[in-house]
Tab-separated table of C-alpha atoms and ligand atoms in Angstrom:
chain	number	residue	atom	x	y	z
A	1	MET	CA	-19.095	-24.074	-0.190
A	2	GLU	CA	-19.384	-24.938	3.445
A	3	GLY	CA	-21.189	-28.010	2.665
A	4	ILE	CA	-18.613	-29.172	0.174
A	5	LEU	CA	-15.745	-28.505	2.565
A	6	ARG	CA	-17.593	-30.222	5.424
A	7	LEU	CA	-18.151	-33.313	3.412
A	8	LEU	CA	-14.631	-33.346	2.099
A	9	ASP	CA	-13.299	-33.122	5.664
A	10	GLU	CA	-15.733	-35.886	6.754
A	11	HIS	CA	-14.744	-38.231	4.035
A	12	TYR	CA	-11.049	-37.662	3.603
A	13	GLY	CA	-9.959	-36.011	6.981
A	14	THR	CA	-7.891	-33.146	7.472
A	15	ASP	CA	-4.572	-34.662	8.287
A	16	LEU	CA	-3.548	-35.757	4.785
A	17	GLY	CA	0.219	-35.384	4.006
A	18	ALA	CA	2.174	-35.279	0.787
A	19	THR	CA	2.339	-38.929	-0.678
A	20	LEU	CA	5.997	-38.194	-1.910
A	21	ASP	CA	8.527	-39.532	0.648
A	22	TYR	CA	11.013	-37.068	2.116
A	23	ALA	CA	12.831	-36.577	5.285
A	24	PRO	CA	11.150	-33.780	7.433
A	25	ASP	CA	14.397	-32.119	8.246
A	26	LYS	CA	15.481	-32.242	4.447
A	27	ALA	CA	13.161	-29.790	2.371
A	28	TRP	CA	15.275	-30.248	-0.681
A	29	GLN	CA	14.211	-33.855	-0.843
A	30	LEU	CA	10.431	-32.847	-1.185
A	31	LEU	CA	11.625	-30.089	-3.706
A	32	PHE	CA	13.575	-32.527	-5.869
A	33	SER	CA	10.977	-35.354	-5.608
A	34	THR	CA	8.239	-33.033	-6.706
A	35	ILE	CA	10.256	-31.922	-9.747
A	36	LEU	CA	10.667	-35.607	-10.530
A	37	SER	CA	7.052	-36.336	-10.163
A	38	ALA	CA	5.882	-34.472	-13.222
A	39	GLN	CA	4.159	-36.875	-15.596
A	40	CYS	CA	5.062	-39.705	-13.242
A	41	THR	CA	3.316	-41.508	-10.235
A	42	ASP	CA	4.288	-40.620	-6.782
A	43	ALA	CA	4.789	-44.305	-6.084
A	44	ARG	CA	7.406	-44.670	-8.823
A	45	VAL	CA	9.223	-41.486	-7.596
A	46	ASN	CA	9.327	-42.958	-4.034
A	47	MET	CA	10.873	-46.187	-5.343
A	48	VAL	CA	13.640	-44.342	-7.182
A	49	THR	CA	14.452	-41.758	-4.442
A	50	LYS	CA	14.776	-44.390	-1.835
A	51	ASP	CA	18.088	-45.138	-3.253
A	52	LEU	CA	18.847	-41.682	-4.928
A	53	TYR	CA	18.854	-39.874	-1.690
A	54	VAL	CA	21.359	-42.365	-0.257
A	55	LYS	CA	23.757	-42.122	-3.236
A	56	TYR	CA	23.258	-38.175	-3.235
A	57	PRO	CA	22.808	-37.377	0.295
A	58	ASN	CA	22.790	-33.563	0.246
A	59	VAL	CA	22.265	-30.608	-2.184
A	60	GLN	CA	25.998	-30.320	-2.861
A	61	ALA	CA	26.071	-33.883	-4.038
A	62	PHE	CA	23.439	-33.047	-6.661
A	63	ALA	CA	25.223	-29.910	-7.632
A	64	ASP	CA	28.497	-32.015	-8.231
A	65	ALA	CA	26.666	-34.872	-9.859
A	66	ASP	CA	27.706	-36.147	-13.411
A	67	LEU	CA	24.653	-35.565	-15.811
A	68	ALA	CA	24.976	-38.754	-17.576
A	69	GLU	CA	25.134	-40.785	-14.431
A	70	LEU	CA	22.244	-39.074	-12.828
A	71	GLU	CA	20.129	-39.546	-16.007
A	72	GLN	CA	20.850	-43.278	-15.574
A	73	ASP	CA	19.974	-43.154	-11.930
A	74	ILE	CA	16.461	-41.678	-12.597
A	75	HIS	CA	15.858	-43.099	-16.066
A	76	SER	CA	12.796	-45.133	-14.970
A	77	ILE	CA	10.972	-42.026	-13.969
A	78	GLY	CA	10.534	-40.594	-17.577
A	79	PHE	CA	11.642	-37.334	-19.054
A	80	TYR	CA	14.817	-38.093	-17.387
A	81	HIS	CA	17.148	-36.000	-19.608
A	82	ALA	CA	15.294	-32.873	-18.639
A	83	LYS	CA	14.639	-33.930	-14.949
A	84	ALA	CA	18.281	-34.651	-14.324
A	85	ARG	CA	19.246	-31.256	-16.021
A	86	ASN	CA	16.892	-29.433	-13.656
A	87	LEU	CA	17.895	-31.319	-10.609
A	88	ILE	CA	21.570	-30.339	-11.101
A	89	GLY	CA	20.786	-26.768	-12.116
A	90	CYS	CA	18.493	-26.450	-9.190
A	91	ALA	CA	21.139	-27.737	-6.841
A	92	LYS	CA	23.796	-25.499	-8.196
A	93	LYS	CA	21.419	-22.510	-7.747
A	94	LEU	CA	20.467	-23.520	-4.137
A	95	VAL	CA	24.157	-23.769	-3.436
A	96	SER	CA	25.278	-20.428	-5.095
A	97	GLU	CA	22.294	-18.183	-4.168
A	98	PHE	CA	20.612	-19.683	-1.126
A	99	GLY	CA	23.324	-21.134	0.950
A	100	GLY	CA	22.206	-24.748	0.014
A	101	GLU	CA	18.686	-24.091	1.751
A	102	VAL	CA	15.277	-24.167	0.050
A	103	PRO	CA	13.876	-20.600	0.085
A	104	ARG	CA	10.533	-19.867	1.024
A	105	THR	CA	8.866	-17.276	-1.252
A	106	ILE	CA	7.035	-18.230	-4.527
A	107	GLU	CA	9.323	-15.864	-6.451
A	108	GLU	CA	12.507	-17.415	-5.029
A	109	LEU	CA	11.150	-20.951	-5.582
A	110	THR	CA	10.007	-20.376	-9.159
A	111	SER	CA	13.457	-18.779	-9.986
A	112	LEU	CA	14.813	-22.243	-9.743
A	113	PRO	CA	15.304	-24.523	-12.714
A	114	GLY	CA	12.344	-27.047	-13.228
A	115	VAL	CA	10.229	-25.289	-10.599
A	116	GLY	CA	6.852	-23.771	-11.570
A	117	ARG	CA	4.139	-22.462	-9.442
A	118	LYS	CA	2.753	-26.001	-8.657
A	119	THR	CA	6.028	-27.402	-7.264
A	120	ALA	CA	6.662	-23.978	-5.468
A	121	ASN	CA	3.290	-24.321	-3.634
A	122	VAL	CA	3.747	-27.943	-2.721
A	123	VAL	CA	7.001	-26.997	-1.016
A	124	ARG	CA	5.411	-23.849	0.559
A	125	GLY	CA	2.571	-25.781	1.913
A	126	ASN	CA	4.175	-28.971	3.173
A	127	VAL	CA	7.561	-27.550	4.289
A	128	PHE	CA	6.778	-24.036	5.459
A	129	HIS	CA	3.044	-24.510	6.137
A	130	ASP	CA	2.457	-21.161	4.185
A	131	PRO	CA	-1.194	-21.305	2.950
A	132	SER	CA	-1.000	-22.145	-0.778
A	133	ILE	CA	-3.014	-23.893	-3.406
A	134	VAL	CA	-1.570	-26.430	-5.568
A	135	VAL	CA	-3.530	-26.737	-8.885
A	136	ASP	CA	-2.828	-30.115	-10.561
A	137	THR	CA	-4.964	-31.732	-13.141
A	138	HIS	CA	-7.225	-33.448	-10.535
A	139	VAL	CA	-7.847	-30.038	-8.587
A	140	LYS	CA	-8.552	-28.302	-11.930
A	141	ARG	CA	-11.116	-30.831	-13.114
A	142	VAL	CA	-12.724	-31.259	-9.706
A	143	THR	CA	-13.068	-27.720	-8.787
A	144	ASN	CA	-14.502	-26.947	-12.337
A	145	ARG	CA	-17.019	-29.675	-12.132
A	146	LEU	CA	-17.992	-28.594	-8.642
A	147	GLY	CA	-18.474	-24.963	-9.862
A	148	LEU	CA	-15.750	-23.499	-7.827
A	149	THR	CA	-14.190	-21.831	-10.862
A	150	ASN	CA	-14.818	-21.670	-14.637
A	151	GLU	CA	-11.010	-21.252	-15.477
A	152	THR	CA	-8.710	-23.887	-16.885
A	153	GLU	CA	-5.348	-22.131	-16.610
A	154	PRO	CA	-3.764	-23.274	-13.342
A	155	ALA	CA	-2.795	-19.763	-12.085
A	156	ARG	CA	-6.263	-18.483	-12.530
A	157	VAL	CA	-7.846	-21.592	-10.966
A	158	GLU	CA	-5.559	-20.806	-8.062
A	159	GLN	CA	-6.743	-17.221	-7.803
A	160	ASP	CA	-10.442	-18.271	-7.878
A	161	LEU	CA	-9.974	-20.784	-5.250
A	162	MET	CA	-8.041	-18.380	-3.042
A	163	LYS	CA	-11.096	-16.038	-3.211
A	164	CYS	CA	-13.635	-18.678	-2.302
A	165	LEU	CA	-11.766	-21.107	0.092
A	166	PRO	CA	-10.979	-20.239	3.714
A	167	LYS	CA	-7.057	-20.256	4.289
A	168	ASP	CA	-7.225	-23.414	6.429
A	169	HIS	CA	-8.423	-25.376	3.223
A	170	TRP	CA	-5.836	-23.957	0.795
A	171	ILE	CA	-3.304	-26.900	1.270
A	172	LEU	CA	-6.078	-29.318	1.966
A	173	ILE	CA	-7.970	-28.808	-1.173
A	174	ASN	CA	-5.027	-30.184	-3.235
A	175	LEU	CA	-4.755	-33.423	-1.134
A	176	GLN	CA	-8.611	-33.930	-0.952
A	177	GLY	CA	-9.127	-32.895	-4.602
A	178	ILE	CA	-6.586	-35.430	-5.741
A	179	THR	CA	-8.108	-38.143	-3.731
A	180	LEU	CA	-11.601	-37.322	-4.989
A	181	GLY	CA	-10.333	-37.070	-8.496
A	182	ARG	CA	-8.535	-40.440	-8.298
A	183	GLU	CA	-11.461	-42.289	-6.815
A	184	ILE	CA	-14.726	-40.806	-7.877
A	185	CYS	CA	-14.416	-37.779	-9.963
A	186	LYS	CA	-12.495	-39.385	-12.593
A	187	ALA	CA	-11.618	-38.155	-16.059
A	188	PRO	CA	-13.163	-38.619	-18.423
A	189	THR	CA	-16.206	-40.342	-16.635
A	190	PRO	CA	-17.033	-39.176	-13.092
A	191	ARG	CA	-18.820	-41.770	-10.852
A	192	CYS	CA	-21.600	-39.257	-9.744
A	193	ASP	CA	-23.948	-41.764	-8.554
A	194	ALA	CA	-21.278	-42.843	-5.947
A	195	CYS	CA	-20.254	-39.163	-5.160
A	196	PHE	CA	-20.901	-37.639	-1.685
A	197	LEU	CA	-20.718	-34.290	-3.189
A	198	ALA	CA	-23.520	-34.650	-5.723
A	199	GLU	CA	-26.117	-32.454	-4.050
A	200	TYR	CA	-23.703	-29.482	-4.098
A	201	CYS	CA	-22.157	-30.130	-7.511
A	202	ARG	CA	-22.714	-27.813	-10.542
A	203	LYS	CA	-22.131	-30.580	-13.105
A	204	TYR	CA	-24.344	-33.058	-11.308
A	205	GLU	CA	-27.046	-30.514	-11.137
A	206	LYS	CA	-26.631	-29.673	-14.916
A	207	ASP	CA	-26.561	-33.469	-16.016
A	208	HIS	CA	-29.526	-34.300	-14.138
A	209	LYS	CA	-31.306	-31.263	-15.343
A	210	LYS	CA	-30.823	-32.466	-18.843
A	211	ASP	CA	-31.942	-35.932	-17.838
A	212	ARG	CA	-35.123	-34.546	-16.366
A	213	GLN	CA	-35.888	-32.533	-19.480
A	214	ARG	CA	-35.183	-35.650	-21.807
A	215	ALA	CA	-37.493	-37.757	-19.603
A	216	GLY	CA	-40.214	-34.942	-19.711
A	217	LYS	CA	-40.028	-34.900	-23.547
A	218	GLU	CA	-40.333	-38.755	-23.727
A	219	SER	CA	-43.246	-39.014	-21.371
B	1	LIG	S1	-21.065	-35.225	-8.456
B	1	LIG	FE1	-19.853	-35.997	-10.167
B	1	LIG	S2	-19.016	-34.326	-11.298
B	1	LIG	FE2	-19.686	-33.689	-9.152
B	1	LIG	S3	-17.719	-34.051	-7.935
B	1	LIG	FE3	-18.947	-35.759	-7.614
B	1	LIG	S4	-18.127	-37.213	-9.215
B	1	LIG	FE4	-17.454	-35.038	-9.817
């Protein structure tokens, strides 16, 4: 584990931040952008929110938004019917139950429409700097291949990673895992020969054992 973390830190650094754009003093923007980012690239979300957060400058403006108009505003993001409904529902609940502020605990965050553990952990880690592990498709794949977990259900992967990672890497593992997953440890075909983690990787070890066995039989 120490070797993996050291190499991830060396290759990707430790000052990675969220790739979704938001004003640091407006936590609700990160919350809403994360809701919008499901099944969509961060780059596309950033393009849309650049104007969206000018048109709707605060939580109350989203709470008062017209559903059809908001759908139109975000239609290029995909799943815009559900996402528009969730943004309005989320804004209404923030206003009615949390004084217009983004709450801090996972229970409060996941009580908001459209907010699951992944979104809640993005907010907790980036806004409140509470150690939290965001398990998305890249983190799930990469940590399974490396041998840090055998689970596929995100909440269980999260539990396994909490047990084996030091807290100072809980937020980082998501940012570094996404970068590794996008650049090298791709689905479905990882670029193991170009990977700086190969010597510590369970999948690499397993695949090469098979190769060696095959070569032994053929010789
Ligand atoms: S060695 Fe291959 S499977 Fe292992 S982390 Fe690197 S790219 Fe992924």
